[in-house]
Coordinates of C-alpha atoms and ligand atoms in Angstrom, one line a residue:
M1 CA 170.4 53.3 111.3
T2 CA 168.3 53.4 114.9
R3 CA 167.7 50.4 116.9
P4 CA 164.0 49.3 116.4
R5 CA 161.8 49.2 119.6
D6 CA 161.2 45.9 121.3
P7 CA 157.8 46.1 123.2
A8 CA 158.0 42.8 124.5
A9 CA 161.2 43.5 126.1
E10 CA 160.0 47.0 127.2
R11 CA 157.5 45.1 129.3
R12 CA 160.1 43.0 131.0
W13 CA 162.1 46.3 132.1
R14 CA 161.7 47.4 135.9
P15 CA 159.8 50.5 136.3
D16 CA 163.0 52.9 136.7
T17 CA 164.0 51.6 133.1
Q18 CA 160.6 51.9 131.7
A19 CA 160.5 55.6 133.0
V20 CA 163.2 56.7 131.1
R21 CA 163.2 54.6 128.0
G22 CA 159.8 53.0 127.8
G23 CA 157.9 53.8 124.5
L24 CA 161.0 55.5 123.1
A25 CA 160.6 55.4 119.3
R26 CA 163.3 57.4 117.5
S27 CA 163.0 59.1 114.3
P28 CA 165.1 57.9 111.4
L29 CA 167.6 61.0 112.6
G30 CA 168.7 59.3 115.7
E31 CA 167.7 61.6 117.9
T32 CA 168.7 61.1 121.8
S33 CA 165.7 62.5 123.4
E34 CA 162.0 61.9 122.2
A35 CA 161.2 64.0 119.3
L36 CA 158.5 66.7 119.7
H37 CA 156.2 66.1 116.5
L38 CA 154.3 69.5 117.0
T39 CA 152.1 68.9 114.0
S40 CA 148.2 68.6 113.5
G41 CA 148.5 66.6 110.1
F42 CA 150.7 64.1 108.4
V43 CA 151.5 63.7 104.4
Y44 CA 151.4 60.6 102.1
D45 CA 153.4 59.8 99.2
S46 CA 150.6 58.9 97.3
A47 CA 146.6 59.3 97.2
Q48 CA 146.7 55.3 97.8
E49 CA 149.0 55.8 101.0
A50 CA 146.4 58.2 102.1
A51 CA 143.5 55.5 101.4
D52 CA 145.2 52.9 103.3
A53 CA 145.7 54.7 106.5
F54 CA 142.2 55.7 106.2
A55 CA 141.0 52.1 105.7
G56 CA 143.1 51.0 108.6
E57 CA 145.5 49.1 106.5
S58 CA 148.9 51.0 107.8
D59 CA 149.6 52.6 111.1
H60 CA 150.8 55.7 108.9
H61 CA 149.4 58.7 111.4
R62 CA 146.4 60.8 109.6
Y63 CA 145.7 63.5 112.2
T64 CA 146.9 64.2 115.9
R65 CA 143.2 64.2 117.0
A66 CA 143.1 60.5 116.3
G67 CA 147.0 59.9 117.2
N68 CA 150.5 61.5 117.0
P69 CA 154.2 59.8 117.4
T70 CA 154.8 62.1 120.3
L71 CA 151.6 61.0 122.1
D72 CA 152.3 57.5 121.4
V73 CA 155.8 57.3 123.3
L74 CA 153.6 59.2 126.5
E75 CA 150.8 56.9 126.1
E76 CA 153.2 53.7 125.9
R77 CA 155.3 54.6 128.8
L78 CA 152.3 55.5 130.9
A79 CA 150.9 52.0 130.3
L80 CA 154.2 50.3 131.0
L81 CA 154.5 52.2 134.4
E82 CA 151.0 51.3 135.3
G83 CA 151.1 47.9 134.2
A84 CA 148.0 48.5 131.9
E85 CA 147.6 47.0 128.5
A86 CA 147.0 50.6 126.9
A87 CA 146.6 54.3 127.6
R88 CA 145.3 57.5 125.9
T89 CA 146.3 61.1 126.9
T90 CA 143.7 63.8 127.3
A91 CA 144.0 67.5 127.2
S92 CA 143.5 67.7 131.2
G93 CA 142.8 65.6 134.3
M94 CA 139.3 66.5 134.1
A95 CA 138.8 65.3 130.5
A96 CA 140.4 62.0 131.4
V97 CA 137.9 61.7 134.3
F98 CA 134.8 62.7 132.2
N99 CA 135.7 60.7 128.9
A100 CA 136.3 57.5 131.1
L101 CA 132.9 57.9 132.7
A102 CA 131.1 58.8 129.5
S103 CA 132.6 55.8 127.7
L104 CA 130.9 53.4 129.9
V105 CA 127.8 54.9 130.9
R106 CA 124.6 55.1 129.0
T107 CA 121.2 56.9 129.5
G108 CA 119.3 55.2 132.4
D109 CA 122.6 53.8 133.9
R110 CA 123.7 54.1 137.7
I111 CA 126.9 55.3 139.0
V112 CA 128.1 54.6 142.7
A113 CA 130.9 57.1 143.8
S114 CA 132.7 58.1 147.0
R115 CA 131.8 61.3 148.5
A116 CA 135.1 62.6 149.0
L117 CA 135.8 64.0 145.4
F118 CA 137.9 66.6 143.8
G119 CA 135.4 69.6 143.3
S120 CA 135.2 69.3 139.4
C121 CA 134.5 65.5 139.9
H122 CA 131.6 66.2 141.9
E123 CA 130.1 68.5 139.4
I124 CA 130.5 66.1 136.7
L125 CA 128.8 63.2 138.8
T126 CA 125.7 65.4 140.5
T127 CA 125.0 67.9 137.9
I128 CA 126.5 67.0 134.1
L129 CA 125.9 63.2 134.0
P130 CA 122.3 63.4 135.3
R131 CA 121.4 65.8 132.4
F132 CA 122.0 62.7 130.3
G133 CA 120.0 60.6 132.4
V134 CA 122.8 58.9 134.3
T135 CA 122.3 58.9 138.2
C136 CA 124.6 58.7 141.0
D137 CA 124.7 57.7 144.4
L138 CA 127.6 58.8 146.8
V139 CA 128.7 56.7 149.8
D140 CA 131.3 57.5 152.3
G141 CA 134.4 55.8 150.5
H142 CA 135.9 54.7 153.7
D143 CA 133.0 52.8 154.9
L144 CA 132.7 49.6 153.6
G145 CA 129.2 49.2 154.8
Q146 CA 127.9 51.8 152.8
W147 CA 129.5 50.3 149.7
E148 CA 128.0 47.0 150.2
A149 CA 124.5 48.8 150.6
A150 CA 124.8 51.0 147.5
L151 CA 126.2 48.0 145.5
A152 CA 123.4 45.8 146.5
T153 CA 121.6 47.3 143.2
P154 CA 123.0 47.2 140.1
A155 CA 125.3 49.5 139.2
T156 CA 127.2 50.4 135.7
A157 CA 130.3 52.4 137.2
V158 CA 132.1 53.3 140.4
F159 CA 134.3 56.1 140.8
L160 CA 136.5 56.7 143.5
E161 CA 139.5 58.6 144.6
T162 CA 142.1 57.2 147.0
P163 CA 143.8 58.7 148.9
S164 CA 141.0 61.6 148.5
N165 CA 142.1 65.2 148.1
P166 CA 142.3 66.9 150.5
M167 CA 141.3 64.8 153.7
L168 CA 143.4 61.7 152.8
D169 CA 140.7 59.1 153.4
L170 CA 141.1 56.0 151.7
V171 CA 139.1 53.3 150.0
D172 CA 139.6 49.4 150.6
L173 CA 140.3 48.9 146.9
T174 CA 140.2 45.2 146.8
A175 CA 136.9 45.2 148.9
V176 CA 135.0 47.7 146.6
C177 CA 136.5 46.2 143.3
E178 CA 134.9 42.9 144.2
L179 CA 131.3 44.3 145.5
A180 CA 131.4 46.6 142.3
H181 CA 132.0 43.4 139.9
A182 CA 129.4 41.6 141.7
A183 CA 126.9 44.4 140.8
G184 CA 127.8 44.7 137.5
A185 CA 130.1 47.7 137.5
R186 CA 133.3 48.5 136.2
V187 CA 135.5 50.5 138.7
V188 CA 137.3 53.8 137.5
V189 CA 140.0 55.0 140.0
D190 CA 141.4 58.4 140.3
N191 CA 144.8 57.6 141.2
I192 CA 146.2 61.4 141.1
V193 CA 147.1 61.9 144.7
A194 CA 148.9 58.5 145.2
T195 CA 150.5 58.5 141.3
P196 CA 151.6 54.9 139.9
V197 CA 154.8 54.9 141.9
L198 CA 152.7 54.4 145.4
Q199 CA 149.7 52.5 144.1
R200 CA 148.6 50.2 141.1
P201 CA 144.9 49.9 141.3
L202 CA 144.7 47.8 138.1
E203 CA 146.6 45.0 140.5
L204 CA 144.0 45.5 143.2
G205 CA 140.9 44.9 140.8
A206 CA 140.2 48.4 139.1
D207 CA 139.3 48.2 135.7
V208 CA 140.1 52.1 134.4
V209 CA 142.6 54.5 136.0
V210 CA 142.6 58.1 135.4
Y211 CA 145.4 60.7 136.1
S212 CA 145.9 64.6 135.9
T213 CA 149.3 64.8 133.8
T214 CA 149.4 68.4 135.6
K215 CA 150.3 67.2 138.9
H216 CA 153.1 64.9 139.8
M217 CA 153.7 63.8 136.3
D218 CA 154.7 67.1 134.7
G219 CA 155.7 67.8 138.4
H220 CA 157.3 71.4 138.1
G221 CA 153.8 73.0 137.5
R222 CA 154.1 73.8 133.8
T223 CA 151.2 71.9 131.6
L224 CA 147.5 70.5 132.0
G225 CA 147.0 67.2 131.1
G226 CA 145.3 63.7 131.6
A227 CA 145.3 60.2 130.7
V228 CA 143.1 56.9 131.0
L229 CA 144.3 53.7 131.4
G230 CA 142.9 50.0 131.1
S231 CA 142.8 47.0 128.9
A232 CA 143.4 47.3 125.1
A233 CA 140.0 45.9 124.4
Y234 CA 138.3 49.1 126.8
V235 CA 140.8 51.3 124.9
E236 CA 140.4 50.2 121.5
A237 CA 136.3 49.8 121.7
E238 CA 135.1 52.3 123.9
L239 CA 137.6 54.9 124.9
N240 CA 139.1 55.7 121.5
P241 CA 135.8 56.5 119.6
L242 CA 134.9 59.0 122.1
L243 CA 138.0 60.6 122.3
Q244 CA 138.6 60.5 118.4
H245 CA 135.2 62.2 117.8
T246 CA 134.8 64.7 120.4
G247 CA 138.4 65.7 120.7
P248 CA 139.9 66.3 124.1
T249 CA 143.5 65.8 122.9
M250 CA 146.4 66.5 124.6
S251 CA 149.2 68.8 122.5
P252 CA 152.2 66.8 121.6
F253 CA 154.0 69.8 123.3
T254 CA 152.6 68.6 126.6
A255 CA 153.2 65.0 125.8
W256 CA 157.1 65.9 125.4
V257 CA 156.9 68.0 128.6
V258 CA 155.5 65.2 130.8
L259 CA 157.6 62.8 129.3
K260 CA 160.6 64.7 130.8
G261 CA 158.7 64.8 134.0
L262 CA 158.4 60.7 134.2
E263 CA 161.8 60.3 133.8
T264 CA 162.2 61.6 137.3
L265 CA 158.7 60.6 138.7
R266 CA 159.7 58.0 141.2
M267 CA 162.6 60.0 142.5
R268 CA 160.8 63.0 143.2
V269 CA 157.5 61.3 144.6
E270 CA 159.7 59.4 147.0
R271 CA 161.7 62.1 148.2
M272 CA 158.6 64.5 148.4
A273 CA 156.7 61.9 150.3
A274 CA 159.2 61.2 152.8
A275 CA 159.7 65.1 153.4
A276 CA 155.8 65.1 153.9
L277 CA 155.9 62.6 156.5
E278 CA 158.6 64.1 158.3
L279 CA 156.7 67.5 158.5
A280 CA 153.5 65.3 159.2
A281 CA 154.7 64.0 162.3
W282 CA 156.4 67.1 163.4
L283 CA 153.1 69.4 162.7
E284 CA 151.3 66.5 165.0
G285 CA 153.1 68.3 168.1
Q286 CA 152.3 71.8 167.3
P287 CA 150.4 74.1 169.1
G288 CA 147.0 75.1 167.7
V289 CA 147.1 71.8 165.5
T290 CA 144.1 70.1 166.3
A291 CA 144.6 67.1 163.7
V292 CA 147.2 66.0 161.1
R293 CA 146.3 63.5 158.3
H294 CA 149.1 61.3 156.2
P295 CA 148.5 58.0 155.3
W296 CA 151.9 56.8 156.6
L297 CA 151.2 58.4 160.2
P298 CA 150.1 55.9 162.7
S299 CA 147.2 58.0 163.7
H300 CA 145.9 57.9 160.4
P301 CA 142.3 55.8 160.9
Q302 CA 143.2 53.8 157.9
H303 CA 146.9 53.2 158.6
D304 CA 147.0 49.6 158.1
L305 CA 144.7 49.9 155.0
A306 CA 147.4 52.4 153.6
R307 CA 150.3 50.3 154.4
A308 CA 148.4 47.1 152.5
Q309 CA 147.5 48.9 149.4
M310 CA 150.3 51.8 149.0
S311 CA 153.8 51.4 149.1
G312 CA 154.2 55.1 150.5
G313 CA 152.0 57.7 152.2
G314 CA 152.2 60.5 149.3
T315 CA 153.3 64.1 149.1
L316 CA 150.1 65.8 150.6
V317 CA 149.5 66.7 154.2
T318 CA 146.3 67.9 155.8
V319 CA 146.3 69.8 159.1
E320 CA 143.1 71.1 161.0
L321 CA 143.8 74.4 163.0
A322 CA 141.9 74.9 166.2
G323 CA 141.0 78.7 165.3
G324 CA 138.9 77.9 162.0
R325 CA 139.2 80.1 158.9
A326 CA 141.0 83.1 161.0
A327 CA 143.7 80.6 161.8
A328 CA 144.2 78.9 158.5
F329 CA 144.1 82.3 156.8
A330 CA 146.7 83.9 159.2
L331 CA 149.0 80.7 158.4
L332 CA 149.1 80.8 154.8
D333 CA 149.5 84.7 155.0
A334 CA 152.4 84.3 157.1
L335 CA 154.4 81.9 155.0
R336 CA 157.5 83.2 153.5
L337 CA 158.6 80.5 151.5
I338 CA 155.9 78.1 150.9
D339 CA 153.4 79.5 148.2
V340 CA 149.7 79.9 148.4
S341 CA 148.2 78.0 145.4
N342 CA 145.9 75.0 144.8
N343 CA 148.0 73.1 142.4
L344 CA 149.3 69.8 143.7
G345 CA 152.5 67.2 143.2
D346 CA 154.8 70.5 142.1
S347 CA 158.5 70.7 142.8
R348 CA 157.8 73.8 145.1
T349 CA 155.3 73.3 148.6
L350 CA 152.3 74.9 147.9
A351 CA 149.6 75.3 150.6
V352 CA 145.8 75.8 150.2
H353 CA 142.6 76.5 152.1
P354 CA 140.0 74.1 150.4
A355 CA 136.9 75.2 151.9
T356 CA 137.2 78.6 150.1
T357 CA 139.1 77.4 147.0
T358 CA 139.1 73.9 145.4
H359 CA 136.1 72.7 147.4
L360 CA 134.0 75.9 147.3
R361 CA 131.5 74.9 144.9
I362 CA 130.7 71.3 146.5
G363 CA 128.9 73.6 149.5
A364 CA 128.6 73.8 153.2
E365 CA 126.9 70.5 153.6
E366 CA 129.0 68.0 151.6
R367 CA 132.1 69.7 152.9
A368 CA 130.8 68.7 156.5
R369 CA 130.1 65.3 155.5
T370 CA 133.7 64.9 154.3
G371 CA 135.5 66.5 157.3
I372 CA 136.6 69.9 155.0
S373 CA 136.3 72.1 158.0
E374 CA 137.1 75.9 157.8
G375 CA 140.2 75.5 160.0
V376 CA 141.9 72.6 157.1
V377 CA 144.9 73.7 155.2
R378 CA 146.4 71.3 152.8
L379 CA 150.2 71.2 152.0
S380 CA 151.7 69.8 148.6
V381 CA 155.3 69.1 149.8
G382 CA 157.7 69.8 147.3
L383 CA 161.5 68.9 146.7
E384 CA 162.9 72.2 148.9
D385 CA 165.0 71.3 151.9
V386 CA 163.0 69.9 154.7
D387 CA 164.3 71.9 157.2
D388 CA 163.2 75.4 155.5
L389 CA 159.9 74.0 155.0
R390 CA 159.9 73.3 158.8
E391 CA 161.2 76.9 159.8
D392 CA 158.6 78.6 157.5
L393 CA 155.2 76.4 159.2
A394 CA 156.9 77.1 162.8
D395 CA 157.4 81.0 162.2
A396 CA 153.9 81.0 160.3
L397 CA 152.2 78.9 163.1
A398 CA 153.5 81.4 165.7
A399 CA 152.3 84.4 163.8
P400 CA 149.2 85.8 165.8
S401 CA 146.0 85.4 164.0
G402 CA 145.1 88.5 161.4
S403 CA 149.0 89.4 160.9
G404 CA 149.3 88.9 157.3
H405 CA 152.5 89.8 154.6
D406 CA 151.9 93.4 155.1
A407 CA 151.3 93.5 158.6
Ligands
PLP501 C1 143.7 68.2 139.9 C2 142.7 66.8 139.9 C3 141.8 66.7 138.9 C4 141.7 67.3 137.6 O1 142.8 67.3 136.9 P1 143.2 68.8 135.9 O2 144.4 68.2 135.4 O3 143.4 70.1 136.7 O4 142.1 68.7 135.1 C5 141.2 65.5 139.2 N1 141.2 64.7 140.3 C6 142.3 65.1 141.3 C7 142.2 64.2 142.6 C8 143.0 66.2 141.2 O5 143.8 66.5 142.1

């Protein structure tokens, strides 16, 4: 006999306990670790049992697109860690973003969003949703005056990313949520950069939170996945029908991998954020570096806001080099330990040139407006020894522009 779950007790557990045990529903076999239910469908003991399941009169699973026991464990654990009533998983972070927005808007509706967005989020708001008659106005997220002006007109949804990737600009969540609600809008926060370890948007007034589990939650660069979290009423009435009938379902295998990642999420994020801050402070004094961005650096223009709404500055560090694209490429090409890669939240430290990769498609004008110059390099700091990372960066910064790996 395995011990039955006690969901009320799980809600009272502290986050570290929730991270390793939350949602764990063991099968009658009593396995220690979460079971991987890698199955598309489910069988019934009788025709009546199938009929009851489809009539909603039992909680027997029917089909993985509508629900799966391994996905259930991950969704329960994510909700616990976020302090959300409910969560649903998706096949990628972008599926989470798109479905969160699509669940809220109809033709003729208006979205207000912060301009500093992940490239594909920008594409959804400015190209894909407008095809369905949903308009979007972009504001500079760090400028409350612009939010006030935009939300003086009614809106259905507000979408924002804080801290933003890659410039790490912040949005004042409490203030913007108040303005949004007064305008009749619900607030969707992309909390991917901060993680639930460092920022809890629902407690600051947000209505829906979205994640790419691909990033810190998997944490080891293996799987692609996403999640949407919010109230039970929202998830049941608005999100579930869309997910069930359009089918951006996370694989149970991915859920099982992410469950393992969540067990160490806090340890990894805190350690990576401490290393990121140490490297950021050191980078501020380096020759050729004109600016360093990390929310926990006192030089960050919104440092006080960061301290107020986050519990740590995060795992990303963004530097601007005096020599523009040539200096950025020279730095990336001279790295011997840190990899050139556009992922983030991995246990390995990764570096990328956003203007020519992740933020190529938003165009030069939007890049200029969000501060993504040709000299910007983004680091996602991993779990290596910080002294090895500093030495790699010091050697690469000292390499003359134009000398690459093969030089
Ligand atoms: C990675 C990322 C996404 C998209 O997630 P995928 O899992 O790659 O689809 C969206 N927003 C931000 C801020 C991201 O970093």
